Every structure is written in C-alpha cells, then in structure tokens.
C-alpha cells in the first residue's frame, strides 16, 4: 500500500487482505503532522515519509532506498501468524 495519508480503507477490507498478504504501508505524512487511520494497527509494517525527507534530493533518495531495503528484508521473513496483531514502526516516522 503506497498512498497519501488520507487513504480510507474499510477495516473489513484490511482484515480480508491481511489473511492473504503481508500489509506494508507507506504513507506521506499529512500537513497536520499526524497520521490517523483506523487500520494502521492492522498493517504489518508502516513507513511514514515526512516533509523533511522530501525537501532535499539526497534525503529523498536515502529515504526511498531505506524503504526499499526494508521491504526487501521483510519479504524474506516468514509471514506473521494470522492472529498476530500490531504494527512495526520502521524509521522515518513522525518526529
């Protein structure tokens, strides 16, 4: 899932997807400075890209590579048990 911070997906849709796929969300931090979505805790991993990471070309490139490397690393990890709850916050989140 790669989207802006206003992607509203019904929780039952997230639950259905979670049963068949590992959910890795990448979100642009909204101008309010808070990422508030009902389903965030149901994603396996959440990456947040903030304004600071977008400001400079080198910072953008580094953040993008960090996300790609993390996603590749996570794809090698066995999937979480279907009843597992929680979200892994991985770098670059809100400051």
Short mmCIF file of N, CA and C in Angstrom, two decimals:
data_model
loop_
_atom_site.label_atom_id
_atom_site.label_comp_id
_atom_site.label_asym_id
_atom_site.label_seq_id
_atom_site.Cartn_x
_atom_site.Cartn_y
_atom_site.Cartn_z
N UNK A 1 0.86 -1.16 0.00
CA UNK A 1 0.00 0.00 0.00
C UNK A 1 0.90 1.22 0.00
N UNK A 2 0.78 2.04 -1.00
CA UNK A 2 1.57 3.27 -1.10
C UNK A 2 0.57 4.38 -1.39
N UNK A 3 0.46 5.34 -0.48
CA UNK A 3 -0.58 6.34 -0.66
C UNK A 3 -0.29 7.61 0.14
N UNK A 4 -1.12 8.57 -0.08
CA UNK A 4 -1.09 9.78 0.74
C UNK A 4 -1.75 9.42 2.07
N UNK A 5 -1.77 10.32 2.99
CA UNK A 5 -2.25 10.00 4.35
C UNK A 5 -3.76 9.99 4.50
N UNK A 6 -4.49 10.16 3.43
CA UNK A 6 -5.94 10.18 3.53
C UNK A 6 -6.57 8.98 2.84
N UNK A 7 -5.86 7.88 2.80
CA UNK A 7 -6.38 6.67 2.17
C UNK A 7 -7.27 5.94 3.18
N UNK A 8 -8.56 6.05 3.01
CA UNK A 8 -9.50 5.44 3.94
C UNK A 8 -9.99 4.12 3.35
N UNK A 9 -9.62 3.05 4.01
CA UNK A 9 -9.99 1.70 3.57
C UNK A 9 -10.81 1.09 4.69
N UNK A 10 -11.94 0.48 4.36
CA UNK A 10 -12.74 -0.15 5.42
C UNK A 10 -11.93 -1.22 6.16
N UNK A 11 -12.10 -1.29 7.46
CA UNK A 11 -11.35 -2.23 8.29
C UNK A 11 -11.58 -3.67 7.85
N UNK A 12 -12.81 -4.01 7.43
CA UNK A 12 -13.05 -5.39 6.99
C UNK A 12 -12.26 -5.71 5.72
N UNK A 13 -12.03 -4.73 4.87
CA UNK A 13 -11.19 -4.95 3.68
C UNK A 13 -9.75 -5.21 4.09
N UNK A 14 -9.26 -4.44 5.05
CA UNK A 14 -7.90 -4.64 5.56
C UNK A 14 -7.78 -6.04 6.16
N UNK A 15 -8.76 -6.45 6.94
CA UNK A 15 -8.73 -7.77 7.57
C UNK A 15 -8.72 -8.88 6.52
N UNK A 16 -9.51 -8.72 5.47
CA UNK A 16 -9.53 -9.72 4.40
C UNK A 16 -8.18 -9.79 3.71
N UNK A 17 -7.61 -8.65 3.39
CA UNK A 17 -6.29 -8.62 2.75
C UNK A 17 -5.21 -9.20 3.66
N UNK A 18 -5.31 -8.91 4.94
CA UNK A 18 -4.32 -9.37 5.91
C UNK A 18 -4.25 -10.90 5.98
N UNK A 19 -5.38 -11.55 5.71
CA UNK A 19 -5.40 -13.02 5.74
C UNK A 19 -4.62 -13.64 4.59
N UNK A 20 -4.43 -12.89 3.51
CA UNK A 20 -3.76 -13.48 2.33
C UNK A 20 -2.46 -12.78 1.95
N UNK A 21 -2.14 -11.68 2.62
CA UNK A 21 -0.94 -10.93 2.24
C UNK A 21 -0.36 -10.21 3.45
N UNK A 22 0.92 -9.95 3.37
CA UNK A 22 1.59 -9.14 4.38
C UNK A 22 1.38 -7.68 3.97
N UNK A 23 0.83 -6.88 4.84
CA UNK A 23 0.48 -5.50 4.50
C UNK A 23 1.57 -4.54 4.96
N UNK A 24 2.16 -3.87 4.01
CA UNK A 24 3.27 -2.94 4.24
C UNK A 24 2.79 -1.58 3.73
N UNK A 25 2.54 -0.67 4.63
CA UNK A 25 2.01 0.64 4.25
C UNK A 25 3.08 1.71 4.21
N UNK A 26 3.06 2.50 3.16
CA UNK A 26 3.96 3.65 3.02
C UNK A 26 3.07 4.87 2.86
N UNK A 27 3.21 5.82 3.77
CA UNK A 27 2.32 6.98 3.78
C UNK A 27 3.11 8.27 3.77
N UNK A 28 2.57 9.26 3.10
CA UNK A 28 3.09 10.62 3.17
C UNK A 28 2.46 11.25 4.41
N UNK A 29 3.28 11.81 5.29
CA UNK A 29 2.75 12.45 6.49
C UNK A 29 1.93 13.67 6.09
N UNK A 30 0.70 13.76 6.57
CA UNK A 30 -0.13 14.92 6.21
C UNK A 30 0.40 16.20 6.85
N UNK A 31 -0.05 17.31 6.32
CA UNK A 31 0.42 18.61 6.81
C UNK A 31 0.06 18.83 8.27
N UNK A 32 -0.92 18.10 8.78
CA UNK A 32 -1.28 18.23 10.19
C UNK A 32 -0.21 17.64 11.10
N UNK A 33 0.68 16.83 10.52
CA UNK A 33 1.75 16.23 11.31
C UNK A 33 1.34 14.95 12.02
N UNK A 34 0.12 14.48 11.78
CA UNK A 34 -0.36 13.25 12.41
C UNK A 34 -0.94 12.32 11.36
N UNK A 35 -0.61 11.07 11.50
CA UNK A 35 -1.17 10.04 10.62
C UNK A 35 -2.21 9.29 11.43
N UNK A 36 -3.46 9.51 11.12
CA UNK A 36 -4.55 8.92 11.90
C UNK A 36 -5.49 8.15 10.98
N UNK A 37 -5.27 6.85 10.90
CA UNK A 37 -6.12 5.98 10.11
C UNK A 37 -6.53 4.80 10.99
N UNK A 38 -7.79 4.41 10.90
CA UNK A 38 -8.32 3.34 11.76
C UNK A 38 -7.59 2.01 11.60
N UNK A 39 -7.04 1.77 10.45
CA UNK A 39 -6.47 0.45 10.19
C UNK A 39 -4.95 0.36 10.36
N UNK A 40 -4.29 1.44 10.73
CA UNK A 40 -2.82 1.42 10.83
C UNK A 40 -2.32 0.27 11.70
N UNK A 41 -2.96 0.03 12.81
CA UNK A 41 -2.51 -1.02 13.73
C UNK A 41 -2.68 -2.42 13.14
N UNK A 42 -3.41 -2.54 12.06
CA UNK A 42 -3.62 -3.85 11.42
C UNK A 42 -2.61 -4.12 10.30
N UNK A 43 -1.85 -3.11 9.89
CA UNK A 43 -0.81 -3.33 8.89
C UNK A 43 0.39 -3.98 9.57
N UNK A 44 1.09 -4.81 8.83
CA UNK A 44 2.26 -5.47 9.41
C UNK A 44 3.41 -4.49 9.60
N UNK A 45 3.58 -3.58 8.67
CA UNK A 45 4.64 -2.58 8.75
C UNK A 45 4.11 -1.25 8.23
N UNK A 46 4.54 -0.18 8.86
CA UNK A 46 4.15 1.17 8.43
C UNK A 46 5.40 2.01 8.27
N UNK A 47 5.54 2.63 7.12
CA UNK A 47 6.61 3.60 6.87
C UNK A 47 5.93 4.94 6.64
N UNK A 48 6.47 5.97 7.24
CA UNK A 48 5.93 7.31 7.07
C UNK A 48 7.02 8.20 6.49
N UNK A 49 6.69 8.85 5.39
CA UNK A 49 7.64 9.78 4.76
C UNK A 49 7.17 11.18 5.11
N UNK A 50 8.03 11.92 5.79
CA UNK A 50 7.65 13.26 6.21
C UNK A 50 8.22 14.33 5.27
N UNK A 51 7.80 15.56 5.50
CA UNK A 51 8.20 16.68 4.65
C UNK A 51 9.72 16.85 4.61
N UNK A 52 10.37 16.65 5.74
CA UNK A 52 11.82 16.80 5.81
C UNK A 52 12.52 15.82 4.85
N UNK A 53 12.00 14.61 4.74
CA UNK A 53 12.60 13.62 3.85
C UNK A 53 12.42 13.99 2.38
N UNK A 54 11.44 14.81 2.09
CA UNK A 54 11.17 15.19 0.70
C UNK A 54 11.88 16.47 0.28
N UNK A 55 12.34 17.22 1.25
CA UNK A 55 12.88 18.55 0.98
C UNK A 55 14.11 18.53 0.07
N UNK A 56 15.05 17.65 0.33
CA UNK A 56 16.30 17.63 -0.43
C UNK A 56 16.43 16.34 -1.24
N UNK A 57 17.02 16.46 -2.42
CA UNK A 57 17.15 15.31 -3.31
C UNK A 57 17.86 14.14 -2.64
N UNK A 58 18.98 14.41 -1.95
CA UNK A 58 19.73 13.34 -1.31
C UNK A 58 18.91 12.67 -0.20
N UNK A 59 18.17 13.47 0.56
CA UNK A 59 17.33 12.92 1.63
C UNK A 59 16.21 12.06 1.04
N UNK A 60 15.61 12.52 -0.07
CA UNK A 60 14.56 11.74 -0.74
C UNK A 60 15.11 10.40 -1.19
N UNK A 61 16.28 10.44 -1.83
CA UNK A 61 16.88 9.20 -2.35
C UNK A 61 17.21 8.24 -1.20
N UNK A 62 17.76 8.76 -0.11
CA UNK A 62 18.11 7.91 1.03
C UNK A 62 16.86 7.29 1.64
N UNK A 63 15.82 8.09 1.82
CA UNK A 63 14.58 7.58 2.42
C UNK A 63 13.97 6.50 1.53
N UNK A 64 13.97 6.74 0.22
CA UNK A 64 13.42 5.76 -0.71
C UNK A 64 14.21 4.45 -0.64
N UNK A 65 15.53 4.55 -0.64
CA UNK A 65 16.35 3.34 -0.56
C UNK A 65 16.16 2.62 0.77
N UNK A 66 16.04 3.36 1.85
CA UNK A 66 15.79 2.75 3.16
C UNK A 66 14.49 1.94 3.14
N UNK A 67 13.46 2.50 2.53
CA UNK A 67 12.16 1.81 2.46
C UNK A 67 12.27 0.57 1.59
N UNK A 68 12.90 0.69 0.43
CA UNK A 68 13.04 -0.47 -0.47
C UNK A 68 13.85 -1.57 0.21
N UNK A 69 14.93 -1.20 0.87
CA UNK A 69 15.75 -2.20 1.56
C UNK A 69 14.96 -2.89 2.67
N UNK A 70 14.19 -2.12 3.43
CA UNK A 70 13.39 -2.70 4.50
C UNK A 70 12.32 -3.64 3.94
N UNK A 71 11.66 -3.21 2.88
CA UNK A 71 10.63 -4.05 2.27
C UNK A 71 11.24 -5.35 1.73
N UNK A 72 12.41 -5.26 1.12
CA UNK A 72 13.08 -6.46 0.61
C UNK A 72 13.46 -7.38 1.76
N UNK A 73 13.97 -6.81 2.83
CA UNK A 73 14.35 -7.60 4.01
C UNK A 73 13.12 -8.27 4.62
N UNK A 74 12.04 -7.55 4.71
CA UNK A 74 10.81 -8.11 5.29
C UNK A 74 10.22 -9.20 4.42
N UNK A 75 10.44 -9.12 3.11
CA UNK A 75 9.89 -10.15 2.23
C UNK A 75 10.58 -11.49 2.45
N UNK A 76 11.74 -11.49 3.10
CA UNK A 76 12.47 -12.72 3.39
C UNK A 76 12.04 -13.34 4.72
N UNK A 77 11.32 -12.59 5.53
CA UNK A 77 10.89 -13.06 6.85
C UNK A 77 9.60 -13.86 6.68
N UNK A 78 9.47 -14.99 7.38
CA UNK A 78 8.21 -15.75 7.28
C UNK A 78 7.03 -14.87 7.70
N UNK A 79 5.87 -15.08 7.08
CA UNK A 79 4.71 -14.26 7.42
C UNK A 79 4.30 -14.44 8.87
N UNK A 80 3.69 -13.39 9.43
CA UNK A 80 3.20 -13.43 10.81
C UNK A 80 2.03 -14.39 10.89
N UNK A 81 1.83 -15.03 12.04
CA UNK A 81 0.65 -15.88 12.21
C UNK A 81 -0.61 -15.07 11.96
N UNK A 82 -1.63 -15.70 11.44
CA UNK A 82 -2.84 -14.98 11.04
C UNK A 82 -3.50 -14.22 12.18
N UNK A 83 -3.29 -14.62 13.42
CA UNK A 83 -3.90 -13.92 14.54
C UNK A 83 -3.03 -12.83 15.13
N UNK A 84 -1.84 -12.63 14.58
CA UNK A 84 -0.91 -11.64 15.15
C UNK A 84 -1.45 -10.24 14.96
N UNK A 85 -1.25 -9.43 15.96
CA UNK A 85 -1.71 -8.04 15.89
C UNK A 85 -0.52 -7.12 16.04
N UNK A 86 -0.72 -5.90 15.62
CA UNK A 86 0.32 -4.90 15.84
C UNK A 86 0.96 -4.42 14.57
N UNK A 87 1.64 -3.33 14.69
CA UNK A 87 2.30 -2.70 13.56
C UNK A 87 3.74 -2.46 13.94
N UNK A 88 4.61 -2.71 13.01
CA UNK A 88 6.01 -2.43 13.23
C UNK A 88 6.30 -1.06 12.67
N UNK A 89 6.76 -0.17 13.49
CA UNK A 89 7.13 1.17 13.05
C UNK A 89 8.59 1.13 12.68
N UNK A 90 8.90 1.44 11.44
CA UNK A 90 10.27 1.33 10.98
C UNK A 90 10.76 2.69 10.52
N UNK A 91 11.70 3.27 11.24
CA UNK A 91 12.38 4.51 10.88
C UNK A 91 11.57 5.54 10.12
N UNK A 92 12.00 6.75 10.18
CA UNK A 92 11.44 7.82 9.37
C UNK A 92 10.02 8.20 9.73
N UNK A 93 9.54 7.77 10.85
CA UNK A 93 8.19 8.10 11.25
C UNK A 93 8.08 9.54 11.73
N UNK A 94 6.94 9.89 12.26
CA UNK A 94 6.76 11.26 12.75
C UNK A 94 7.79 11.60 13.80
N UNK A 95 8.26 12.81 13.77
CA UNK A 95 9.27 13.27 14.72
C UNK A 95 8.68 14.28 15.66
#
